[in-house]
């Protein structure tokens, strides 16, 4: 079972784990010599440096990165099971050993843990920025983030009759998109 059953991926998109590690080692060697990273036009190297400067900021991972780190969620890498789901031991491209939780969609405990862990972020608008994808690199307004989180919170209501209709969601997101395109009025007479 995949972590996100609604997302499908092709087997050829997942590189052999050892091959992936060798490739990453070669890229780090090139980076260490000051030649820049071949990955993503040089962006890969700056991304990790940016996270280390910010201290305890959480890092986002793609499903492909997690799959590579856990060797396609291999049973031999499973280190635990619980109501939340399975926990796998993995190794990131930089060599860091990590534990990856794979959500069990049938279990309620995972949902409850997620709600408990996310509650402090959702109650304090000053912490909304911590939930934004760091790859956006500040290219958003705090008001837009707050609006997007409010829309998200409405969609996550436990009672179905409290959730907005898809028409309401589309309207809210269109408003958010249109507010980004508006320019301040000109002060010329």
PDB file of C-alpha atoms in Angstrom:
ATOM      1  CA  UNK A   1       0.000   0.000   0.000  1.00  0.00           C
ATOM      2  CA  UNK A   2       1.413   3.386  -0.912  1.00  0.00           C
ATOM      3  CA  UNK A   3       1.460   6.392   1.378  1.00  0.00           C
ATOM      4  CA  UNK A   4      -0.767   8.308  -1.049  1.00  0.00           C
ATOM      5  CA  UNK A   5      -2.941   5.840  -3.000  1.00  0.00           C
ATOM      6  CA  UNK A   6      -4.322   8.656  -5.145  1.00  0.00           C
ATOM      7  CA  UNK A   7      -0.824   9.289  -6.543  1.00  0.00           C
ATOM      8  CA  UNK A   8       0.474   6.711  -8.945  1.00  0.00           C
ATOM      9  CA  UNK A   9       4.049   6.411 -10.092  1.00  0.00           C
ATOM     10  CA  UNK A  10       5.854   4.348 -12.655  1.00  0.00           C
ATOM     11  CA  UNK A  11       8.373   1.770 -11.506  1.00  0.00           C
ATOM     12  CA  UNK A  12      11.009   3.297 -13.823  1.00  0.00           C
ATOM     13  CA  UNK A  13      10.684   6.597 -11.929  1.00  0.00           C
ATOM     14  CA  UNK A  14      12.114   4.915  -8.856  1.00  0.00           C
ATOM     15  CA  UNK A  15      15.847   4.426  -9.283  1.00  0.00           C
ATOM     16  CA  UNK A  16      17.682   1.527  -7.754  1.00  0.00           C
ATOM     17  CA  UNK A  17      18.568   2.549  -4.195  1.00  0.00           C
ATOM     18  CA  UNK A  18      22.300   1.841  -4.495  1.00  0.00           C
ATOM     19  CA  UNK A  19      22.468   3.585  -7.871  1.00  0.00           C
ATOM     20  CA  UNK A  20      20.710   6.609  -6.379  1.00  0.00           C
ATOM     21  CA  UNK A  21      23.179   6.789  -3.484  1.00  0.00           C
ATOM     22  CA  UNK A  22      26.145   6.536  -5.859  1.00  0.00           C
ATOM     23  CA  UNK A  23      24.716   9.327  -7.999  1.00  0.00           C
ATOM     24  CA  UNK A  24      24.183  11.544  -4.947  1.00  0.00           C
ATOM     25  CA  UNK A  25      27.703  10.815  -3.681  1.00  0.00           C
ATOM     26  CA  UNK A  26      29.126  11.898  -7.015  1.00  0.00           C
ATOM     27  CA  UNK A  27      27.044  15.095  -6.939  1.00  0.00           C
ATOM     28  CA  UNK A  28      28.262  15.902  -3.409  1.00  0.00           C
ATOM     29  CA  UNK A  29      31.838  15.326  -4.543  1.00  0.00           C
ATOM     30  CA  UNK A  30      31.329  17.756  -7.427  1.00  0.00           C
ATOM     31  CA  UNK A  31      29.706  20.258  -5.037  1.00  0.00           C
ATOM     32  CA  UNK A  32      32.605  19.942  -2.582  1.00  0.00           C
ATOM     33  CA  UNK A  33      35.003  20.929  -5.349  1.00  0.00           C
ATOM     34  CA  UNK A  34      32.996  24.105  -5.919  1.00  0.00           C
ATOM     35  CA  UNK A  35      31.722  23.179  -9.365  1.00  0.00           C
ATOM     36  CA  UNK A  36      28.051  23.474  -8.502  1.00  0.00           C
ATOM     37  CA  UNK A  37      25.331  20.882  -8.567  1.00  0.00           C
ATOM     38  CA  UNK A  38      24.138  19.266 -11.750  1.00  0.00           C
ATOM     39  CA  UNK A  39      20.807  18.578 -10.062  1.00  0.00           C
ATOM     40  CA  UNK A  40      17.948  20.924 -10.912  1.00  0.00           C
ATOM     41  CA  UNK A  41      20.190  23.518 -12.477  1.00  0.00           C
ATOM     42  CA  UNK A  42      22.142  24.069  -9.268  1.00  0.00           C
ATOM     43  CA  UNK A  43      19.165  24.496  -6.961  1.00  0.00           C
ATOM     44  CA  UNK A  44      19.669  21.235  -5.083  1.00  0.00           C
ATOM     45  CA  UNK A  45      22.787  22.401  -3.288  1.00  0.00           C
ATOM     46  CA  UNK A  46      21.293  25.687  -2.075  1.00  0.00           C
ATOM     47  CA  UNK A  47      18.188  24.016  -0.739  1.00  0.00           C
ATOM     48  CA  UNK A  48      20.008  21.969   1.908  1.00  0.00           C
ATOM     49  CA  UNK A  49      22.186  24.929   2.912  1.00  0.00           C
ATOM     50  CA  UNK A  50      19.113  27.093   3.371  1.00  0.00           C
ATOM     51  CA  UNK A  51      17.576  24.563   5.765  1.00  0.00           C
ATOM     52  CA  UNK A  52      20.727  24.224   7.847  1.00  0.00           C
ATOM     53  CA  UNK A  53      20.881  28.004   8.317  1.00  0.00           C
ATOM     54  CA  UNK A  54      17.335  28.117   9.689  1.00  0.00           C
ATOM     55  CA  UNK A  55      18.025  25.559  12.377  1.00  0.00           C
ATOM     56  CA  UNK A  56      15.004  23.471  13.290  1.00  0.00           C
ATOM     57  CA  UNK A  57      12.829  24.223  10.269  1.00  0.00           C
ATOM     58  CA  UNK A  58      11.142  21.071   8.993  1.00  0.00           C
ATOM     59  CA  UNK A  59      12.134  19.938   5.529  1.00  0.00           C
ATOM     60  CA  UNK A  60       9.648  18.719   2.944  1.00  0.00           C
ATOM     61  CA  UNK A  61      10.377  15.570   0.962  1.00  0.00           C
ATOM     62  CA  UNK A  62       8.880  14.340  -2.263  1.00  0.00           C
ATOM     63  CA  UNK A  63       7.333  10.900  -2.411  1.00  0.00           C
ATOM     64  CA  UNK A  64      10.128   9.929  -4.798  1.00  0.00           C
ATOM     65  CA  UNK A  65      12.760  10.955  -2.206  1.00  0.00           C
ATOM     66  CA  UNK A  66      11.015   8.964   0.540  1.00  0.00           C
ATOM     67  CA  UNK A  67      10.678   5.956  -1.728  1.00  0.00           C
ATOM     68  CA  UNK A  68      14.381   6.095  -2.573  1.00  0.00           C
ATOM     69  CA  UNK A  69      15.329   6.546   1.094  1.00  0.00           C
ATOM     70  CA  UNK A  70      13.304   3.511   2.205  1.00  0.00           C
ATOM     71  CA  UNK A  71      14.113   1.356  -0.820  1.00  0.00           C
ATOM     72  CA  UNK A  72      10.513   1.493  -2.034  1.00  0.00           C
ATOM     73  CA  UNK A  73       9.204   0.925   1.519  1.00  0.00           C
ATOM     74  CA  UNK A  74      10.869  -2.487   1.619  1.00  0.00           C
ATOM     75  CA  UNK A  75       9.554  -4.838   4.327  1.00  0.00           C
ATOM     76  CA  UNK A  76      13.118  -5.387   5.566  1.00  0.00           C
ATOM     77  CA  UNK A  77      13.291  -1.658   6.391  1.00  0.00           C
ATOM     78  CA  UNK A  78      10.101  -1.665   8.493  1.00  0.00           C
ATOM     79  CA  UNK A  79      11.007  -0.898  12.107  1.00  0.00           C
ATOM     80  CA  UNK A  80       7.570  -0.530  13.640  1.00  0.00           C
ATOM     81  CA  UNK A  81       3.806  -0.707  13.282  1.00  0.00           C
ATOM     82  CA  UNK A  82       1.090   1.205  15.030  1.00  0.00           C
ATOM     83  CA  UNK A  83      -2.298   2.814  14.690  1.00  0.00           C
ATOM     84  CA  UNK A  84      -0.776   5.620  12.666  1.00  0.00           C
ATOM     85  CA  UNK A  85       0.797   3.202  10.174  1.00  0.00           C
ATOM     86  CA  UNK A  86       4.119   1.565   9.452  1.00  0.00           C
ATOM     87  CA  UNK A  87       7.473   3.161  10.260  1.00  0.00           C
ATOM     88  CA  UNK A  88      10.399   2.538   7.943  1.00  0.00           C
ATOM     89  CA  UNK A  89      14.093   3.147   8.438  1.00  0.00           C
ATOM     90  CA  UNK A  90      15.687   4.945   5.518  1.00  0.00           C
ATOM     91  CA  UNK A  91      18.757   6.845   4.455  1.00  0.00           C
ATOM     92  CA  UNK A  92      18.524  10.224   2.736  1.00  0.00           C
ATOM     93  CA  UNK A  93      20.732  11.149  -0.182  1.00  0.00           C
ATOM     94  CA  UNK A  94      22.979  13.116   2.193  1.00  0.00           C
ATOM     95  CA  UNK A  95      23.509   9.976   4.313  1.00  0.00           C
ATOM     96  CA  UNK A  96      21.236  10.955   7.204  1.00  0.00           C
ATOM     97  CA  UNK A  97      19.311   8.020   8.684  1.00  0.00           C
ATOM     98  CA  UNK A  98      15.600   8.786   9.054  1.00  0.00           C
ATOM     99  CA  UNK A  99      12.360   7.172  10.150  1.00  0.00           C
ATOM    100  CA  UNK A 100       9.461   7.557   7.710  1.00  0.00           C
ATOM    101  CA  UNK A 101       5.861   7.079   8.837  1.00  0.00           C
ATOM    102  CA  UNK A 102       3.527   5.700   6.186  1.00  0.00           C
ATOM    103  CA  UNK A 103      -0.040   6.685   6.977  1.00  0.00           C
ATOM    104  CA  UNK A 104      -2.511   3.845   7.429  1.00  0.00           C
ATOM    105  CA  UNK A 105      -5.639   5.171   5.730  1.00  0.00           C
ATOM    106  CA  UNK A 106      -7.894   2.696   7.557  1.00  0.00           C
ATOM    107  CA  UNK A 107      -6.727   3.713  11.038  1.00  0.00           C
ATOM    108  CA  UNK A 108      -8.209   6.615  12.981  1.00  0.00           C
ATOM    109  CA  UNK A 109      -5.188   7.089  15.226  1.00  0.00           C
ATOM    110  CA  UNK A 110      -3.188   8.638  12.387  1.00  0.00           C
ATOM    111  CA  UNK A 111      -5.875  11.233  11.842  1.00  0.00           C
ATOM    112  CA  UNK A 112      -6.060  11.992  15.566  1.00  0.00           C
ATOM    113  CA  UNK A 113      -2.267  12.322  15.855  1.00  0.00           C
ATOM    114  CA  UNK A 114      -2.191  14.613  12.830  1.00  0.00           C
ATOM    115  CA  UNK A 115      -4.900  16.818  14.320  1.00  0.00           C
ATOM    116  CA  UNK A 116      -3.082  16.988  17.680  1.00  0.00           C
ATOM    117  CA  UNK A 117       0.275  17.785  16.045  1.00  0.00           C
ATOM    118  CA  UNK A 118      -1.143  20.402  13.673  1.00  0.00           C
ATOM    119  CA  UNK A 119      -3.438  22.163  16.166  1.00  0.00           C
ATOM    120  CA  UNK A 120      -0.774  24.598  17.497  1.00  0.00           C
ATOM    121  CA  UNK A 121       0.021  25.663  13.939  1.00  0.00           C
ATOM    122  CA  UNK A 122      -3.611  26.166  12.998  1.00  0.00           C
ATOM    123  CA  UNK A 123      -4.524  28.137  16.127  1.00  0.00           C
ATOM    124  CA  UNK A 124      -1.717  30.691  15.874  1.00  0.00           C
ATOM    125  CA  UNK A 125      -1.752  32.758  12.648  1.00  0.00           C
ATOM    126  CA  UNK A 126       1.856  33.781  13.328  1.00  0.00           C
ATOM    127  CA  UNK A 127       2.869  30.134  12.816  1.00  0.00           C
ATOM    128  CA  UNK A 128       1.059  29.748   9.474  1.00  0.00           C
ATOM    129  CA  UNK A 129       4.256  30.664   7.643  1.00  0.00           C
ATOM    130  CA  UNK A 130       5.931  27.556   9.117  1.00  0.00           C
ATOM    131  CA  UNK A 131       3.507  25.387   7.121  1.00  0.00           C
ATOM    132  CA  UNK A 132       4.399  26.921   3.754  1.00  0.00           C
ATOM    133  CA  UNK A 133       6.550  24.940   1.352  1.00  0.00           C
ATOM    134  CA  UNK A 134      10.084  26.301   1.868  1.00  0.00           C
ATOM    135  CA  UNK A 135      10.720  26.039  -1.867  1.00  0.00           C
ATOM    136  CA  UNK A 136       8.422  29.045  -2.358  1.00  0.00           C
ATOM    137  CA  UNK A 137      11.248  31.084  -0.814  1.00  0.00           C
ATOM    138  CA  UNK A 138       9.018  33.868   0.502  1.00  0.00           C
ATOM    139  CA  UNK A 139       7.163  34.479  -2.780  1.00  0.00           C
ATOM    140  CA  UNK A 140       3.781  34.818  -1.084  1.00  0.00           C
ATOM    141  CA  UNK A 141       2.014  37.201   1.236  1.00  0.00           C
ATOM    142  CA  UNK A 142       1.144  36.343   4.813  1.00  0.00           C
ATOM    143  CA  UNK A 143      -2.476  37.238   4.033  1.00  0.00           C
ATOM    144  CA  UNK A 144      -2.580  34.722   1.154  1.00  0.00           C
ATOM    145  CA  UNK A 145      -1.187  32.000   3.409  1.00  0.00           C
ATOM    146  CA  UNK A 146      -3.773  32.771   6.075  1.00  0.00           C
ATOM    147  CA  UNK A 147      -6.584  32.706   3.507  1.00  0.00           C
ATOM    148  CA  UNK A 148      -5.413  29.353   2.075  1.00  0.00           C
ATOM    149  CA  UNK A 149      -5.224  27.833   5.562  1.00  0.00           C
ATOM    150  CA  UNK A 150      -8.708  29.066   6.430  1.00  0.00           C
ATOM    151  CA  UNK A 151     -10.042  27.400   3.260  1.00  0.00           C
ATOM    152  CA  UNK A 152      -8.159  24.216   4.165  1.00  0.00           C
ATOM    153  CA  UNK A 153      -9.511  24.248   7.724  1.00  0.00           C
ATOM    154  CA  UNK A 154     -13.066  24.567   6.410  1.00  0.00           C
ATOM    155  CA  UNK A 155     -12.521  21.497   4.213  1.00  0.00           C
ATOM    156  CA  UNK A 156     -11.221  19.461   7.168  1.00  0.00           C
ATOM    157  CA  UNK A 157     -14.309  19.805   9.370  1.00  0.00           C
ATOM    158  CA  UNK A 158     -15.226  16.476  10.973  1.00  0.00           C
ATOM    159  CA  UNK A 159     -18.934  16.782  10.217  1.00  0.00           C
ATOM    160  CA  UNK A 160     -19.677  16.607   6.491  1.00  0.00           C
ATOM    161  CA  UNK A 161     -22.514  19.140   6.738  1.00  0.00           C
ATOM    162  CA  UNK A 162     -20.036  21.714   8.144  1.00  0.00           C
ATOM    163  CA  UNK A 163     -17.720  21.385   5.130  1.00  0.00           C
ATOM    164  CA  UNK A 164     -18.084  23.830   2.238  1.00  0.00           C
ATOM    165  CA  UNK A 165     -19.311  22.718  -1.164  1.00  0.00           C
ATOM    166  CA  UNK A 166     -16.843  22.461  -4.017  1.00  0.00           C
ATOM    167  CA  UNK A 167     -18.404  25.621  -5.505  1.00  0.00           C
ATOM    168  CA  UNK A 168     -17.582  27.523  -2.304  1.00  0.00           C
ATOM    169  CA  UNK A 169     -14.031  26.178  -2.321  1.00  0.00           C
ATOM    170  CA  UNK A 170     -13.497  27.167  -5.952  1.00  0.00           C
ATOM    171  CA  UNK A 171     -14.850  30.658  -5.218  1.00  0.00           C
ATOM    172  CA  UNK A 172     -12.521  31.051  -2.255  1.00  0.00           C
ATOM    173  CA  UNK A 173      -9.498  29.866  -4.232  1.00  0.00           C
ATOM    174  CA  UNK A 174     -10.402  32.091  -7.204  1.00  0.00           C
ATOM    175  CA  UNK A 175     -10.556  35.035  -4.822  1.00  0.00           C
ATOM    176  CA  UNK A 176      -7.143  34.094  -3.467  1.00  0.00           C
ATOM    177  CA  UNK A 177      -5.719  33.834  -6.991  1.00  0.00           C
ATOM    178  CA  UNK A 178      -7.292  37.114  -8.147  1.00  0.00           C
ATOM    179  CA  UNK A 179      -6.019  38.988  -5.088  1.00  0.00           C
ATOM    180  CA  UNK A 180      -2.470  37.967  -6.031  1.00  0.00           C
ATOM    181  CA  UNK A 181      -2.871  39.493  -9.511  1.00  0.00           C
ATOM    182  CA  UNK A 182      -4.293  42.831  -8.346  1.00  0.00           C
ATOM    183  CA  UNK A 183      -1.867  45.711  -8.375  1.00  0.00           C
ATOM    184  CA  UNK A 184      -2.117  48.641  -5.986  1.00  0.00           C
ATOM    185  CA  UNK A 185      -3.976  51.610  -7.499  1.00  0.00           C
ATOM    186  CA  UNK A 186      -1.862  54.224  -9.225  1.00  0.00           C
ATOM    187  CA  UNK A 187      -1.454  57.555  -7.421  1.00  0.00           C
ATOM    188  CA  UNK A 188      -1.205  59.577 -10.642  1.00  0.00           C
ATOM    189  CA  UNK A 189      -3.732  62.368 -11.196  1.00  0.00           C
TER     190      UNK A 189
END
